[in-house]
XYZ file of C-alpha atoms in Angstrom:
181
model
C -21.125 -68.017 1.947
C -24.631 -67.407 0.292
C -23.919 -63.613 0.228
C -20.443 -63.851 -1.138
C -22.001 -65.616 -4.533
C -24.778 -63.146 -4.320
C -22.503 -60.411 -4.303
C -20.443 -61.854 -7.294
C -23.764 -62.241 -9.448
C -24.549 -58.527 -8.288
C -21.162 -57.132 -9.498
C -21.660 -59.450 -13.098
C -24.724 -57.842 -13.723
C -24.010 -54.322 -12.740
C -20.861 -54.881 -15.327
C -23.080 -56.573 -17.647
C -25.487 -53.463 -17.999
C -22.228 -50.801 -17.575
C -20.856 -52.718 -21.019
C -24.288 -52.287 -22.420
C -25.245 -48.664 -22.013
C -21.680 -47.418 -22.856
C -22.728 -49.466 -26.462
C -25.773 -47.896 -26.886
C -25.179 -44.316 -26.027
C -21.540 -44.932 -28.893
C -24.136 -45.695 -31.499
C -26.503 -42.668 -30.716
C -23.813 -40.408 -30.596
C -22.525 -42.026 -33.962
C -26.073 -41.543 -35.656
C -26.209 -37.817 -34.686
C -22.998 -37.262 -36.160
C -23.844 -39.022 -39.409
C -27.032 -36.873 -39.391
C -25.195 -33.312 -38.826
C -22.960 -34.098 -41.619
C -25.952 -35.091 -44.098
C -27.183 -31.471 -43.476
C -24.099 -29.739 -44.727
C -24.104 -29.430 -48.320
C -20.467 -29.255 -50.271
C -19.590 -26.640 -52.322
C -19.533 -27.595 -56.182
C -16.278 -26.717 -57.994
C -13.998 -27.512 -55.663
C -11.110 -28.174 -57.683
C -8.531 -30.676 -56.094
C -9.275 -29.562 -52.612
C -9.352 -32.688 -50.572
C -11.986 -32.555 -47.635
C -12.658 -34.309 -44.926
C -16.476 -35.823 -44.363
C -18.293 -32.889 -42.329
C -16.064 -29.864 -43.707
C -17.207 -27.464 -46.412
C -15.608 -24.263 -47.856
C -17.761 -21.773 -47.380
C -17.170 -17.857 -46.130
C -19.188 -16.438 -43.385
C -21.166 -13.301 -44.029
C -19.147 -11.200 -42.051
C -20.879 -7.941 -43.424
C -24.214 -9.904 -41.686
C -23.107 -10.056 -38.415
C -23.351 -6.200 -37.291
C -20.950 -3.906 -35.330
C -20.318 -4.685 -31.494
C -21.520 -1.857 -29.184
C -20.155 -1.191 -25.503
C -21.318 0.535 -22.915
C -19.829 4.033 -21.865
C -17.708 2.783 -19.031
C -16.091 0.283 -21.620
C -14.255 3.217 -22.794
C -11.280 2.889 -21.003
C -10.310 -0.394 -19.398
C -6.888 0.551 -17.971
C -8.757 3.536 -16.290
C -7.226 4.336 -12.510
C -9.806 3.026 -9.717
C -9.805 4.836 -6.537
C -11.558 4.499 -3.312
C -11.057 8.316 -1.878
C -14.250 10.085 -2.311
C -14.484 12.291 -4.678
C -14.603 16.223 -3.520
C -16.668 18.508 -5.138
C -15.903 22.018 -6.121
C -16.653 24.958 -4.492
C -16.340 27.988 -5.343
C -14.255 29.956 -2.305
C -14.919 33.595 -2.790
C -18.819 33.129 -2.283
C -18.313 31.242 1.172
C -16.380 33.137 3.541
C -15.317 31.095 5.942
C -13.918 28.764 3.699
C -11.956 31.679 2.281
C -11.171 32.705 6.094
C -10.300 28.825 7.228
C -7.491 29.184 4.264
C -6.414 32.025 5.103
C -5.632 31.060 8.485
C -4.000 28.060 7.267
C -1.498 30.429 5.715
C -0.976 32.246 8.212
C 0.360 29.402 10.739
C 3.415 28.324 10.167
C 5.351 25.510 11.894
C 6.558 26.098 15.310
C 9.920 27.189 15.717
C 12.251 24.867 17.114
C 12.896 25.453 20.979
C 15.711 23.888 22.732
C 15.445 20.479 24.924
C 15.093 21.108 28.552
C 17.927 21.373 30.563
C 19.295 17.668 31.894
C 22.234 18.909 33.926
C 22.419 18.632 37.257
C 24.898 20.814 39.558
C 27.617 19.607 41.460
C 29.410 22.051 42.654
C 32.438 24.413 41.466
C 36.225 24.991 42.033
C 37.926 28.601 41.402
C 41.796 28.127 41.084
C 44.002 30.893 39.818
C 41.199 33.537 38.947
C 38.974 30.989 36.907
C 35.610 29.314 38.081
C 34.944 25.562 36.960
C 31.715 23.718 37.822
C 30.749 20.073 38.038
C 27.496 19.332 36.404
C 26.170 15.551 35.356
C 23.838 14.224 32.978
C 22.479 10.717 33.250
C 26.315 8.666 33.650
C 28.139 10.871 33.051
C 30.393 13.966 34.988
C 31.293 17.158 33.326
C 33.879 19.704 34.319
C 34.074 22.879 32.057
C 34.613 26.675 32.324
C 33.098 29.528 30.862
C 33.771 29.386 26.751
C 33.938 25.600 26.803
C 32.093 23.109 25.266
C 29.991 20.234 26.449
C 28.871 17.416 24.359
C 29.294 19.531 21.446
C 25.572 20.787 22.150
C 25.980 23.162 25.300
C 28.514 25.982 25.642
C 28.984 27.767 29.440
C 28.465 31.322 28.734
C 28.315 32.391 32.378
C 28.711 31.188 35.756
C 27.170 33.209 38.516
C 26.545 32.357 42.184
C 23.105 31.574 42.113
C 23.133 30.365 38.024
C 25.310 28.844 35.214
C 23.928 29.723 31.723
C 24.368 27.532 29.046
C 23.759 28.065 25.325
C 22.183 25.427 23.296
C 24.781 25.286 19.814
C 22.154 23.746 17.421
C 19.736 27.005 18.143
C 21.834 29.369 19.711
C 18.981 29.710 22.602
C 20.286 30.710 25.979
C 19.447 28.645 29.049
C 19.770 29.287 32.901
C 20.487 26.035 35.248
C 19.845 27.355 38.607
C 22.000 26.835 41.953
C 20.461 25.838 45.341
């Protein structure tokens, strides 16, 4: 019970001296205000200008204050940043074999386009009335075509011999040979 009044007495005074520096520090702060003002002077003449206490009309001396100077890389402030390293220039005709590397590099071209490997796999074949046929598959599915026709719209039989069947890749017009066991 003892510390419960102590406590109460603590929490008076610690309110007690709270109340009293937040009264002293509003008069110092009141003293230095009254003091800043005193320092300003007003301007004589004024004539039915209505002022406040603390506010004078006076101009600044503009022509006083001097020009602002930047730096160089001020210049430009919406200036492109980039991380790439910059290359430096040099001069091809006095190195040769940087003039020979480009040169080389114009020379290549891209590879020409060569047809996919053959997926087909024979079957076997059928000859009825004069004309050969041949079975071939490809992953699911079964094919049966004779020379001139069309498979998949890619492949074309141009031949069909006993130990071959060529087939002509449309897209290139590149001639293949699927062999016969």
């Amino acid at each position: 019970m003892a510390s419960a009044v102590y406590r109460k007495w603590m929490l008076w005074g610690a309110l007690a001296a709270t109340v009293l520096a937040a009264l002293l520090v509003d008069d110092e702060s009141e003293q230095a205000v009254d003091d800043v003002v005193q320092a300003v002077q007003p301007v004589s003449g004024s004539s039915g200008d209505k002022h406040t206490v603390g506010q004078t009309r006076e101009t600044l001396p503009v022509d006083q204050l001097g020009k602002r100077k930047f730096s160089a890389r001020a210049d430009d402030i919406f200036a492109v940043t980039s991380w790439v390293p910059k290359r430096t220039a040099v001069d091809s005709s006095f190195n040769p074999q940087i003039l020979q590397s480009r040169q080389e590099e114009v020379r290549r071209q891209p590879p020409t386009p060569s047809a996919p490997p053959l997926q087909f796999e024979y079957l076997g074949r059928v000859v009825a009335e004069g004309k050969t046929r041949i079975f071939l598959a490809q992953a699911d599915q079964n094919y049966v075509a004779g020379v001139g026709e069309r498979i998949n719209a890619e492949y074309r039989i141009g031949r069909i011999q006993e130990d071959a069947v060529e087939l002509i890749y449309l897209p290139l017009g590149v001639r293949q040979t699927l062999l016969i066991n």
